[in-house]
Structure formats: structure tokens, C-alpha cells
Coordinates of C-alpha atoms in Angstrom, one line a residue:
X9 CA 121.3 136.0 90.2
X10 CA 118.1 136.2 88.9
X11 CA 116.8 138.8 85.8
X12 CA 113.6 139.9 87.5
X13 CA 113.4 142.6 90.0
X14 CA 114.2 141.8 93.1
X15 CA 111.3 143.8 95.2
X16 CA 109.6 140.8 97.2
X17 CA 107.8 143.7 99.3
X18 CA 104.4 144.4 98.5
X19 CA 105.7 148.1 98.2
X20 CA 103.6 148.6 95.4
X21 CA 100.2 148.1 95.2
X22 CA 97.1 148.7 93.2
X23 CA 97.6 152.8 93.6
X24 CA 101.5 152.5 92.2
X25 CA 101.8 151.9 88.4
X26 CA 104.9 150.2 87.9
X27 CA 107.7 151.3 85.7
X28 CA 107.1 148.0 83.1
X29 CA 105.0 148.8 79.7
X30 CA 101.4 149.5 81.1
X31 CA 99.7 150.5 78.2
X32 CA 99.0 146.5 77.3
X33 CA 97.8 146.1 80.5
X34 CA 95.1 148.9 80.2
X35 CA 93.8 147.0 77.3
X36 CA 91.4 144.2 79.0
X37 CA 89.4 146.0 82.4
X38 CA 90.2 148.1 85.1
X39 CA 93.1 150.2 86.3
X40 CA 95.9 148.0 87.1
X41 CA 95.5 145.5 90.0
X42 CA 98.7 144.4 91.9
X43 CA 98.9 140.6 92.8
X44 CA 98.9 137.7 91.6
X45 CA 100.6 136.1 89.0
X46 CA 101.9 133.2 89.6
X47 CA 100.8 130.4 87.7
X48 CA 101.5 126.9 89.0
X49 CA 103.7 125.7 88.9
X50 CA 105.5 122.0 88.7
X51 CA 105.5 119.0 90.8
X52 CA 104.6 119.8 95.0
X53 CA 104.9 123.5 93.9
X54 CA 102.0 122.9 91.7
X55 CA 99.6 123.5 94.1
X56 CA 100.8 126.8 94.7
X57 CA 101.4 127.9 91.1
X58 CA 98.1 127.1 90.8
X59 CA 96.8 129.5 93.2
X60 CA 98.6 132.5 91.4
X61 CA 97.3 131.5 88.0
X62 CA 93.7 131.7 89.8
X63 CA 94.9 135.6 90.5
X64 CA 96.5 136.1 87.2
X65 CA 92.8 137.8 85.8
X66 CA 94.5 141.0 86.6
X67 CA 96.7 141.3 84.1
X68 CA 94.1 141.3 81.4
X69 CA 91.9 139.7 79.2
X70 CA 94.3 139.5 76.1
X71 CA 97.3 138.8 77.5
X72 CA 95.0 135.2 79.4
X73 CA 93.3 133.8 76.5
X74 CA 96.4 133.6 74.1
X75 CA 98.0 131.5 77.0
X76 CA 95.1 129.0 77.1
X77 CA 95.5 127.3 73.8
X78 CA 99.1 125.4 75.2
X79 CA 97.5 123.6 78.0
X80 CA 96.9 119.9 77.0
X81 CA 93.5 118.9 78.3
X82 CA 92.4 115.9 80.1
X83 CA 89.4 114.5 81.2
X84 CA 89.4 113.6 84.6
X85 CA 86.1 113.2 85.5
X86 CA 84.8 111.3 83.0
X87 CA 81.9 108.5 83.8
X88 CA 82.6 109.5 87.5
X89 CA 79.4 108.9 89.5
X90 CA 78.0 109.0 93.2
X91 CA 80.4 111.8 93.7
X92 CA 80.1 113.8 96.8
X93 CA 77.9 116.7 97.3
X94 CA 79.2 119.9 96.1
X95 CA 80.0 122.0 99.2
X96 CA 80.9 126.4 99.1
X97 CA 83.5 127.4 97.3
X98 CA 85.7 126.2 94.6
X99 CA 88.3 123.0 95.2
X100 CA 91.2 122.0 92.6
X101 CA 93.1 119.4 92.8
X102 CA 96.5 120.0 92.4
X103 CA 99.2 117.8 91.6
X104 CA 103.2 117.2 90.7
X105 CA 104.4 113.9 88.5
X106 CA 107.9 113.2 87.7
X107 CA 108.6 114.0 84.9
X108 CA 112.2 113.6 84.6
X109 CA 111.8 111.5 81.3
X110 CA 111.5 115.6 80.4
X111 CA 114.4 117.0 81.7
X112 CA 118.6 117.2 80.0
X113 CA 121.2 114.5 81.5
X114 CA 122.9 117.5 82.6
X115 CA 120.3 118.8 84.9
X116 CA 119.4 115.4 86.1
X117 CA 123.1 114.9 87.0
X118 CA 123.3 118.3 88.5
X119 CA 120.1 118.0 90.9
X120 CA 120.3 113.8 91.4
X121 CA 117.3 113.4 89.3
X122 CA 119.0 109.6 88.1
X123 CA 116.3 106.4 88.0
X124 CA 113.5 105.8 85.8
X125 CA 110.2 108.0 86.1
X126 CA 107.8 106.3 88.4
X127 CA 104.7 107.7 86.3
X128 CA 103.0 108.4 89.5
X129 CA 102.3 111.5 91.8
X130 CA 105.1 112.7 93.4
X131 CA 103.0 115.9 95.1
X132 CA 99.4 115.8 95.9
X133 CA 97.3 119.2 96.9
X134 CA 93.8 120.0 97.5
X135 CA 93.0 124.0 97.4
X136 CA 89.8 125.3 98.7
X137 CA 89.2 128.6 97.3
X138 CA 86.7 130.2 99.8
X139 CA 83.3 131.2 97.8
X140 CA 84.2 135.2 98.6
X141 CA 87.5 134.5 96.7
X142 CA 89.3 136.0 100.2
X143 CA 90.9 132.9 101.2
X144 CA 93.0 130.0 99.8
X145 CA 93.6 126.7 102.0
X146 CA 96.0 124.3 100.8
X147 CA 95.8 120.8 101.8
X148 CA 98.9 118.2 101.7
X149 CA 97.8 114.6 100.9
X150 CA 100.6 112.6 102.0
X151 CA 101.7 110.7 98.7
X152 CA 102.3 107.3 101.0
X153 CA 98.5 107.8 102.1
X154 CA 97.0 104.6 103.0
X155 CA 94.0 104.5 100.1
X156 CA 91.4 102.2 98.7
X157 CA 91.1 102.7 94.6
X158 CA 87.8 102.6 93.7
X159 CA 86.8 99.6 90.5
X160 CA 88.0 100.8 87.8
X161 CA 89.5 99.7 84.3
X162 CA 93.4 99.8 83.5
X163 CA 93.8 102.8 81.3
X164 CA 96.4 100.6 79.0
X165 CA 94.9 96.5 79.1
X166 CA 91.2 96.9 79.5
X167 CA 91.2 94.8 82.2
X168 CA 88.0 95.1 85.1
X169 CA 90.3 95.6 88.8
X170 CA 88.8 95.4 91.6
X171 CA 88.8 98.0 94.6
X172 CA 92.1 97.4 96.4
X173 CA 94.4 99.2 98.9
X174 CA 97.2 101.4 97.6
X175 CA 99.7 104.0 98.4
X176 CA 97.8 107.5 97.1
X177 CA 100.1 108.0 94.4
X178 CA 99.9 104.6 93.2
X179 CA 96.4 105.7 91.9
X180 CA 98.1 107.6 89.0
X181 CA 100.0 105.0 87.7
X182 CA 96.8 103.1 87.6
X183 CA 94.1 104.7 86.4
X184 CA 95.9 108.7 85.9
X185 CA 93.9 111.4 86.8
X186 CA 90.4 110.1 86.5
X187 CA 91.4 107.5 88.9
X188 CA 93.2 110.3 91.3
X189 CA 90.3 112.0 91.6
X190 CA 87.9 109.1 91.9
X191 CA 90.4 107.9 95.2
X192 CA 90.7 111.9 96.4
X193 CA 87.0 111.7 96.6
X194 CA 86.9 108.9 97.8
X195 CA 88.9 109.7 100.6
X196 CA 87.9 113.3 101.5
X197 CA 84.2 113.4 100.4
X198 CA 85.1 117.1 99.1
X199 CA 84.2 117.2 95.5
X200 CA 86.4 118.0 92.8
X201 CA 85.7 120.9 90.7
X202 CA 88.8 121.3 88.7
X203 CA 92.3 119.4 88.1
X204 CA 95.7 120.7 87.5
X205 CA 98.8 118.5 86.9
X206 CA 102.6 119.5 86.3
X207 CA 105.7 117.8 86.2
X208 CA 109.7 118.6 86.6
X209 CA 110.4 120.4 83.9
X210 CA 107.3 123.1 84.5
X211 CA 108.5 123.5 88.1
X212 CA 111.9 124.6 87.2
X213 CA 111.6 126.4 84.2
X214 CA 108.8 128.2 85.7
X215 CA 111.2 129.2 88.8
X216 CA 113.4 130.5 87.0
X217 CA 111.5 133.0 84.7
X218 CA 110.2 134.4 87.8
X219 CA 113.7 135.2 88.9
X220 CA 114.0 132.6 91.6
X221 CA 112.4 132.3 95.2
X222 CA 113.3 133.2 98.3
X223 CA 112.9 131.0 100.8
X224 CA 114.4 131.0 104.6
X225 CA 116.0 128.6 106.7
X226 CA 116.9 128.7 110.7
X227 CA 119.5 125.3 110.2
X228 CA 121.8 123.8 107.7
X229 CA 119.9 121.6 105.6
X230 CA 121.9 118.9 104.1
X231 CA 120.4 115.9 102.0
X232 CA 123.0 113.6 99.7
X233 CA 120.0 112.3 98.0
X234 CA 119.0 115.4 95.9
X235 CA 122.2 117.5 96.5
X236 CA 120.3 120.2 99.1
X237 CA 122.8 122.6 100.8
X238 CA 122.0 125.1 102.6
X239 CA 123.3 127.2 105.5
X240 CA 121.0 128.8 108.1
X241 CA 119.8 132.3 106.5
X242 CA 118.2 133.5 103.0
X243 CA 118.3 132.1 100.1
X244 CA 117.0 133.1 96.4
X245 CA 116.4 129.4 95.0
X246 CA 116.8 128.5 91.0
X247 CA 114.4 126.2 89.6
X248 CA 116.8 123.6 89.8
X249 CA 117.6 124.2 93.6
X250 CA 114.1 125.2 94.4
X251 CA 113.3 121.3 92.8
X252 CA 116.4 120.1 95.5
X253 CA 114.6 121.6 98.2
X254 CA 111.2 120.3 97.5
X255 CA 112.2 116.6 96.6
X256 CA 114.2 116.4 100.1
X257 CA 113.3 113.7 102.4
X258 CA 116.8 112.6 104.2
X259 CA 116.9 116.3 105.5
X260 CA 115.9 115.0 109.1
X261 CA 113.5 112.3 110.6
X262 CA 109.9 114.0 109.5
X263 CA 110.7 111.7 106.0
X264 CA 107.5 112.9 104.0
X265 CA 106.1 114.9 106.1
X266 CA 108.6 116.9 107.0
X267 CA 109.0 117.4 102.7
X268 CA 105.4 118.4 102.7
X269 CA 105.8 120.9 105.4
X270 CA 108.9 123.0 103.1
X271 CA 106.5 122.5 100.5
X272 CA 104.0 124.6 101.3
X273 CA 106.4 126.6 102.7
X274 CA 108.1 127.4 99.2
X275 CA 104.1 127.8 98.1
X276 CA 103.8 130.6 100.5
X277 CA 107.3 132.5 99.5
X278 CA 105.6 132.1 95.8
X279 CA 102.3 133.9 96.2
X280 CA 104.5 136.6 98.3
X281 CA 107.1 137.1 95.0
X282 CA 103.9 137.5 92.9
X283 CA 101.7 139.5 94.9
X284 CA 104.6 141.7 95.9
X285 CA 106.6 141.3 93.3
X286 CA 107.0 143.0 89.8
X287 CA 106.2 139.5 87.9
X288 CA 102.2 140.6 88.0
X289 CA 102.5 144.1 87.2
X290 CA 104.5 143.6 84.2
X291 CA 102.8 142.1 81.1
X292 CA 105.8 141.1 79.5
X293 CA 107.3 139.2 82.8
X294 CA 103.6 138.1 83.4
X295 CA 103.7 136.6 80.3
X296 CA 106.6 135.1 79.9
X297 CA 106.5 133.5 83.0
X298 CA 102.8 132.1 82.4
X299 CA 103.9 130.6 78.8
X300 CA 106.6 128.7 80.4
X301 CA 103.9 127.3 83.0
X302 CA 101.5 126.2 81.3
X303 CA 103.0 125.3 78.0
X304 CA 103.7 121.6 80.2
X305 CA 100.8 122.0 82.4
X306 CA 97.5 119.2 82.4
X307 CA 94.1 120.2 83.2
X308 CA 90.6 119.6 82.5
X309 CA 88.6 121.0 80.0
X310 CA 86.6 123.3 82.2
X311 CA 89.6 125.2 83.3
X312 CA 90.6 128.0 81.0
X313 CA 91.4 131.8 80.5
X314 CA 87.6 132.6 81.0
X315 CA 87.8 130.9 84.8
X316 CA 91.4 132.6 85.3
X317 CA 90.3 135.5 84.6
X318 CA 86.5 135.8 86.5
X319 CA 89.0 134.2 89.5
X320 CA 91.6 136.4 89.2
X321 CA 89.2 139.8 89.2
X322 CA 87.4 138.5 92.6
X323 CA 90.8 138.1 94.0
X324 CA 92.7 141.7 93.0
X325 CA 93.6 141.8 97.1
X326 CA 94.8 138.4 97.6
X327 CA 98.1 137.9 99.7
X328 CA 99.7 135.5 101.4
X329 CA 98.1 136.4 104.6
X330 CA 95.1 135.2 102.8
X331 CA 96.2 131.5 102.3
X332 CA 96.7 129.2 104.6
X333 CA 98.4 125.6 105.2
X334 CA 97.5 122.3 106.7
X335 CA 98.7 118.9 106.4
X336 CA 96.5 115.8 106.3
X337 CA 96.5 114.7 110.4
X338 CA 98.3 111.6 110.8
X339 CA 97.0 108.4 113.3
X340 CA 100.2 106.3 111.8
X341 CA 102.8 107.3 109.8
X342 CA 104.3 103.4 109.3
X343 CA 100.9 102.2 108.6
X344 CA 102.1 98.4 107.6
X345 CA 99.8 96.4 104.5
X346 CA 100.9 93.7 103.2
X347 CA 101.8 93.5 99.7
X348 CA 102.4 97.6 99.9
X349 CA 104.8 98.5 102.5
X350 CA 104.7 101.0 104.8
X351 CA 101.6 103.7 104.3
X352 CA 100.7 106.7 106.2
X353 CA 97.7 106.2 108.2
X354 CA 95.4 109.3 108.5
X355 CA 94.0 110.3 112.0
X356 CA 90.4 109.5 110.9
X357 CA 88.3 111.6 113.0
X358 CA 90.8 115.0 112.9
X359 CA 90.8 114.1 109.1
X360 CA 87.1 114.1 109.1
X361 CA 87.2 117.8 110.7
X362 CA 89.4 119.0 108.5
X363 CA 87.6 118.4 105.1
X364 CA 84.3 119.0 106.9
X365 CA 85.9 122.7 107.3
X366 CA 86.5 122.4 103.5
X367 CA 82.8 121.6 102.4
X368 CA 81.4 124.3 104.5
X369 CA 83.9 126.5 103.4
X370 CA 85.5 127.9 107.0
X371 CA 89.1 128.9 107.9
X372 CA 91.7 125.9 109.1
X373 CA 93.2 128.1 110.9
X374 CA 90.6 127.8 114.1
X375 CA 91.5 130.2 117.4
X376 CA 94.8 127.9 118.8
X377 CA 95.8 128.6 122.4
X378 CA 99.3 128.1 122.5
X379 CA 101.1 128.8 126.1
X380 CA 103.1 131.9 126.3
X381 CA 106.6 131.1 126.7
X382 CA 107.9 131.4 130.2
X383 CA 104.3 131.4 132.1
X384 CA 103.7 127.7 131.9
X385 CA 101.2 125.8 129.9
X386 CA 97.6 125.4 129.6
X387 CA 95.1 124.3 132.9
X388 CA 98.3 124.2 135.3
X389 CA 100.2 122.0 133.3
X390 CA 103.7 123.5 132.3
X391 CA 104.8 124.8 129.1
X392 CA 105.6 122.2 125.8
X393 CA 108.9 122.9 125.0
X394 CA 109.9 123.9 121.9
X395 CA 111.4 120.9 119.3
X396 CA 112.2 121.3 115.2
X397 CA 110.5 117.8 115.0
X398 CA 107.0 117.2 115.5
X399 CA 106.5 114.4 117.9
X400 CA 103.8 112.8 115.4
X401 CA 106.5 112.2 112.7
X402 CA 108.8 110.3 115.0
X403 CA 108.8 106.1 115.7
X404 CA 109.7 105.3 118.8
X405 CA 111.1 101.7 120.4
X406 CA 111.1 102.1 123.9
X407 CA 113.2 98.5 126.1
X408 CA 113.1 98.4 129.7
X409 CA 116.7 98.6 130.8
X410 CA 116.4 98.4 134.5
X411 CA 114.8 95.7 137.0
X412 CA 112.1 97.9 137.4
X413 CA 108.4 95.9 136.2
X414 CA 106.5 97.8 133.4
X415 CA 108.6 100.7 133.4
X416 CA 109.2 100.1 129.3
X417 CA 105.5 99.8 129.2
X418 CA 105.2 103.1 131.3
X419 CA 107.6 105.1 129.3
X420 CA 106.1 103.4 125.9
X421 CA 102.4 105.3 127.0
X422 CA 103.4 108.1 128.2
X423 CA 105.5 109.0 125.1
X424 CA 103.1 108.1 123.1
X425 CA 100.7 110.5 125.3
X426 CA 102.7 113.2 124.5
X427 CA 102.3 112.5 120.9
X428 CA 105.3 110.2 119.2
X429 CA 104.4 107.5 117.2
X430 CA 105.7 104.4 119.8
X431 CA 105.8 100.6 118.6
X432 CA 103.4 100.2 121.5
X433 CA 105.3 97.0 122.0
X434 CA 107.8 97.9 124.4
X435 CA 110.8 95.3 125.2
X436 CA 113.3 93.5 127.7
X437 CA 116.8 95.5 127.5
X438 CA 119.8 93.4 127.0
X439 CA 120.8 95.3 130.0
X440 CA 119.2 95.8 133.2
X441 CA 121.2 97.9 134.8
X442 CA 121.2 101.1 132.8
X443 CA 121.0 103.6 135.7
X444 CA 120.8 107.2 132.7
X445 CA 118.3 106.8 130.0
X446 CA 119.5 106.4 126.4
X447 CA 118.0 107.3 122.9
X448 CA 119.9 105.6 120.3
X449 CA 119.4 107.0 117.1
X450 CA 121.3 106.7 113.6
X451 CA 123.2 110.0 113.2
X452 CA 120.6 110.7 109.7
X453 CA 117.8 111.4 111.9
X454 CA 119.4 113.9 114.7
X455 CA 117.0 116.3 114.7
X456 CA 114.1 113.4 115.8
X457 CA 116.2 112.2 118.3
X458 CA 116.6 116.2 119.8
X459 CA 113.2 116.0 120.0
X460 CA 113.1 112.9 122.0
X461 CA 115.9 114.1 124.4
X462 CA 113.6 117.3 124.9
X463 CA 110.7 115.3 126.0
X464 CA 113.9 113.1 128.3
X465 CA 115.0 115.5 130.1
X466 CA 118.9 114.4 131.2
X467 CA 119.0 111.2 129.1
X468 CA 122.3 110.5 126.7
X469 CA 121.9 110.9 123.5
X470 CA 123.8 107.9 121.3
X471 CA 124.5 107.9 118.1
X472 CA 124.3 104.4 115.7
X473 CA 125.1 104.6 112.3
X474 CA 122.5 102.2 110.6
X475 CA 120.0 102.2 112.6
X476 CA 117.2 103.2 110.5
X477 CA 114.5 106.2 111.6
X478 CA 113.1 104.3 114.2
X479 CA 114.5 106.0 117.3
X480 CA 115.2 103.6 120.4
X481 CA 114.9 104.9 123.9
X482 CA 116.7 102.6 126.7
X483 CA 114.6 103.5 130.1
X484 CA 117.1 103.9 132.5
X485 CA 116.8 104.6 136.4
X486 CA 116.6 108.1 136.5
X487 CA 113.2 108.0 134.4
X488 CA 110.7 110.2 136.0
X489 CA 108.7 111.4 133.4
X490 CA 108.3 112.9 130.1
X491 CA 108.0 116.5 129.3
X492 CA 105.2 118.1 127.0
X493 CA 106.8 119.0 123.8
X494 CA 105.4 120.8 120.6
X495 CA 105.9 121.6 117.0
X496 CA 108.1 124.7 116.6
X497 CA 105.7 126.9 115.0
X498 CA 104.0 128.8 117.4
X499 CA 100.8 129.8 114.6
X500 CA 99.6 126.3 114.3
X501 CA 96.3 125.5 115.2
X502 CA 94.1 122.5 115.2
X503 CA 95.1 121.0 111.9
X504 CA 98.9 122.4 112.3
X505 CA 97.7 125.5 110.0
X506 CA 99.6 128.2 109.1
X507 CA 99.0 131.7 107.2
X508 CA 101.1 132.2 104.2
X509 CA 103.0 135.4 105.8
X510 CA 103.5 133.6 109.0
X511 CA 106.3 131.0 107.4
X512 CA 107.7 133.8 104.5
X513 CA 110.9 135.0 105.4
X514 CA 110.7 138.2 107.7
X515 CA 107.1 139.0 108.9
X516 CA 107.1 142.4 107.2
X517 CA 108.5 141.0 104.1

């Protein structure tokens, strides 16, 4: 297992001297401070890296500025104009690129890492760092985001482009990280203050000098594309696996999203390791860890040990009850555009809310009102049940397999009431005497098509190898209705939030 202490409990706090050397600790400020170390780290993890390496002031002045020199420094907001107000707070812009031009053919055989590098974002986080340093909110930007690159010109021709649509990450490629930020803003209106970038080879290494991570699962996760397995229980992730679990997409129907949501999850178990952990209260663990970071890490030249550190003191009590999660809200998550593909379509006005929240610097996490289990929903209406999938990341084909007129139609809208993403174009079955309902689904996607037979109650569940995601309900005769279903996380609020300690494994640590 891993070669750091295995404490994940904040056990220890700013009271405790550890065991580790403290004397080079003493050397830069204050009595020791317990928390946060963790510098970001690579690819989706990089947001949350980040956030520790914001926290990493307390382990002193000396040990911070000798770091600083191996970052490579970029200029991403160069010649940017018009850009949007400045709001409270501080936002970074966090992101993960391939990479995997960087790592051994061994560990690219061992973790599936095979293909060219696509030289584009593969992870794209915004964190909002409230202006009383007591509060972190991380933002997933779907990489598939339907976008609109500003003008610009290509970073290797010369030549003058035009503003056109684009998947998000496609920016990258184009323009790198001037042009990131340029579409971020673009698309948010939150102004940028500072930009961090890491790839592959940070990620892992960087897992692995903290000792691993450990992360929590309720169901077997299986994906053939990256080599994830794991049973239902705990599990204390190498880089390399903690890179498997990160890059999954095939692990059920939520594609993407679903990816984003362990994401931020593995962020979460992170800040816990450092804050609790015996990674920040140990200079030489601090240290090593840190150097690994951020010896592959990008930023801009406004970043440094002198920000790190005036962060890092205003946050000596961060935890990861103080940070919080949300995903961009999505209208479409098959957005067609011709001459792209398939792009995720944001939810316009609930995006609007969100980054509003950012500029004026308020929690995500707004008052939610979920209904208590058992004693029936909100207003009368009864209880959602409980699904693993959200409705939102699920396409939906409804066909009309009865005589019945508009019952596809009727079974089409009210599905899409309840919040999957329907074709809206339902069809004629090639049978019209289906008397049970059927959702045909291809055995890959199970877990959407649960969530489907949750909200059809007593409809058979078929299984079609090839089908695709796109799950297909058959209405039969017995349709009556469908039932109210919901997200299984019971913190999520109005922008799906959670807290950092509500998605860690165990609730006291």
C-alpha cells in the first residue's frame, strides 16, 4: 500500500504537533496550522489539487517559494479585452490535458492510455474561492459543452478565424489557454483571475506521493475502456487507478456527466487526505508531494508562492465541509451541430443562476427541500423515488405500442416532465398490441434503464446488445403514469450541490 500515513481523520488538528520534523516548519510564521496541502493535481483532479495548493501557506514560507521556480508560466490572458466585471472573491480556472505523450508504454498499457494525445482539455473546472477564504465552490464545465470561440488567431499559422461553434475543449486545441479562457468567459461572464493546467503524468505521480486516495463506492464499477474494477466498498486508489477512475465514461449511462460527478467526488476525498491527513503537517511529505505537482504544472504569471501562501494563511481552517460541488445544469445533453457532433447543451437560465451565485460570491448549496423518505413528497404529491441515474443524463425514445391515439405522445411528455431527456418525437410501434410496457436498453447502460423502470412502475425491462445509450420505452396497455424520480443524493440542492464531507467515504471520516 501506500508509504504515507494512513490517518484520513482530521484527528489532529492545529493544537496536535505531529510526530514528522517540526522544527522546519517553525521557520516561516505561526505555530503549526493543520490543513491543507494538497496541491493540484493532474487532469479533472486538477481542480481539486488546486484548491489544496491554495491551503498549502501553512506549511511555511521557505519550504513555498523554493517550489515556485518549476512551474512553467503561461500567459493566458494576454490582449484579452471587454472581459467581464470582476465580481467578490477569487476564481481559477482549473484544467486537465492529456498528456499521455508524457507517460511510459508500460503505464499506458497498464491503465488503456493507447491513441494519440488529442492536445485538448480533457477536465475543465472553475473554483470560486469565497472573498473570506471560508468556502471553495467547484464548478464542472462539461468538456462536450456547446461553445462559441471568440475571433481569434491560430496560435501555430497566423491565420484570422472567425467566431464559430465548438465543443469546450476544442478551444484548447485552438487557441490553448488564452483561448480557454477567452470562451470560459465568454460563457459564464465570471472573470478569470488565475489559470492552472496539468496533465497525466502530474495527476498520477502526484497520487501517489500522497500515498493514494480513498475513495468509496456503493456498486461494482466496471469499464473495459480504461480498465476500472471495482467492487462495492473502500478503496485506497494509486495514481494510476485513481487516473482509471476519473477517465471512466462506459461505467453506466450518465457518459460525461456521470465522469464529472466521480470527479469531484475524488476532489472531495483529496482535500479530506490533506486536511486530515499527515501530508500537510509534515514538511518533508509536504514537500515532496508539492515538487512532484507542480514540477508539470502550467499557470499564469500572477500565480506564485507569494499568492499560496497569503491564500493558504486565510484558509488555516479549511475542510471539506467547506467546499462544495456543482455541475454545469444541462437543457440537452445530445445537443446536435452540424459539422461537430453531439454537444451538451447547458440549461441557459439555471446556468445563468449558477454563475450569478459565483459573481456575487454566495453558497451553491441554497436551502433544498427534499421529501423525507416514507411521508410522501412535496405539496401532496408523493415521494421521488430514489434512482443511481439522474433522469437528466438519460435519452429516451418513447413508440406507441398499443391502438391507443397519442399515448406515445403522452408517455413522451410526461417523462420528459419528470426530467429525462426524451426525443420529443415519439413513434408508431411495429407492434400494436403490446399489453406490458417495455424499456429496451443495451445491456452497457443498465443502470439508466433502472432508472427508467423506477419511473415505469411494472414495465419489463429488455436487454439489446447494440443498441446504443439511447433508451427505448414501448408504451404498452398497462401505462398509467410515471412516477417522480430523483438523483440519489439526498444533499443536492438547486444546482445538484454537494459539501465536500457529504460524498467522502463515512460522514465522520
Amino acid at each position: 500500500m501506500s508509504p504515507v500515513p494512513q490517518p484520513n481523520r482530521p484527528t489532529r488538528r492545529a493544537g496536535s504537533p505531529p510526530p514528522p520534523p517540526l522544527p522546519v516548519r517553525r521557520a516561516g510564521g505561526p505555530p503549526p496550522r493543520r490543513r491543507r496541502d494538497k496541491p493540484r493535481w493532474g487532469v479533472r483532479i486538477a481542480a481539486g489539487f488546486s484548491l489544496v495548493v491554495l491551503g498549502s501557506g501553512a506549511v511555511g514560507h521557505a519550504v513555498m517559494t523554493g517550489l515556485d521556480t518549476g512551474i512553467e508560466r503561461v500567459d493566458p490572458f494576454k490582449d484579452m479585452k471587454n472581459r467581464p466585471q470582476a465580481g467578490h472573491g477569487l476564481n481559477v480556472l482549473l484544467v486537465g490535458t492529456d498528456g499521455r505523450d508524457r507517460i511510459t508504454p508500460d503505464e499506458k498499457r497498464e491503465y488503456r492510455l493507447g491513441g494519440a494525445p488529442c492536445h485538448c482539455t480533457d477536465t475543465i473546472m472553475l473554483v470560486h474561492l469565497s472573498a473570506d477564504k471560508a468556502r471553495a465552490s467547484v464548478v464542472s464545465l462539461p468538456r462536450d459543452s456547446y461553445a462559441e470561440v471568440p475571433a481569434h488567431q491560430d496560435q501555430v499559422t497566423g491565420k484570422e478565424h472567425k467566431a464559430h461553434p465548438v465543443k469546450l475543449n476544442a478551444a484548447y486545441a485552438e487557441g490553448g489557454p488564452n483561448l480557454t479562457v477567452r470562451t470560459v468567459e465568454n460563457l459564464t461572464r465570471v472573470k478569470i483571475d488565475h489559470y492552472l493546467e496539468v496533465d497525466f503524468t502530474s495527476f498520477m505521480r502526484t497520487v501517489d506521493a500522497m500515498g493514494g486516495v480513498e475513495i468509496c463506492t456503493a456498486k461494482a464499477m466496471h469499464d473495459t475502456y480504461t480498465g476500472l474494477d471495482l467492487l462495492p466498498g473502500s478503496h485506497r486508489l494509486t495514481g494510476g487507478q485513481a487516473l482509471q477512475y476519473v477517465r471512466s465514461r462506459h461505467v453506466d449511462g450518465a457518459s460525461d456527466l456521470g465522469r464529472m460527478q466521480r470527479q469531484q467526488r475524488f476532489v472531495a476525498a483529496l482535500i479530506k487526505q490533506a486536511t486530515g491527513g499527515g501530508v500537510l503537517l509534515n514538511p518533508v511529505k509536504f514537500k515532496q508531494v508539492s515538487s512532484t505537482l507542480l514540477g508539470s504544472v502550467r499557470a499564469d504569471r500572477g500565480f506564485g508562492s507569494e499568492q499560496m501562501l497569503a491564500l493558504g494563511q486565510a484558509m488555516r481552517d479549511f475542510t471539506p465541509s467547506s467546499s462544495e460541488f456543482a455541475s454545469v445544469p444541462v437543457g440537452d445533453p445530445a445537443y446536435p451541430v452540424k459539422g461537430i457532433g453531439s454537444t451538451v447543451k447547458w440549461d441557459e437560465p439555471k446556468a445563468a443562476k449558477l454563475f450569478e451565485s459565483l459573481r456575487q460570491d454566495r453558497p451553491l448549496a441554497a436551502p433544498a427541500t427534499p421529501a423525507t423518505p416514507g411521508k410522501g413528497g412535496t405539496a401532496g404529491r408523493p415521494a421521488a423515488v430514489t434512482v443511481d441515474v439522474p433522469p437528466q443524463q438519460i435519452r429516451v425514445q418513447v413508440e406507441n405500442g398499443t391502438r391507443i391515439d397519442g399515448l406515445g405522445g403522452r408517455v413522451d411528455a410526461a417523462l420528459r416532465a419528470t426530467g429525462f431527456d426524451t426525443t420529443r418525437a415519439p413513434a408508431g410501434g411495429a407492434s400494436r398490441e403490446v399489453r406490458r410496457t417495455v424499456i429496451a436498453y443495451d445491456p452497457r447502460w443498465d443502470r439508466s434503464a433502472r432508472t427508467v423502470a423506477a419511473a415505469l412502475p411494472g414495465s419489463e425491462l429488455r436487454a439489446v446488445a447494440g443498441q446504443g445509450r439511447t433508451v427505448l420505452v414501448i408504451a404498452g396497455a398497462d401505462y398509467k403514469k410515471v412516477a417522480p424520480v430523483r438523483a440519489e443524493d439526498p444533499h443536492q440542492g438547486a444546482f445538484g450541490v454537494v459539501t465536500g464531507d457529504q460524498v467522502v467515504c463515512g460522514s465522520d471520516g
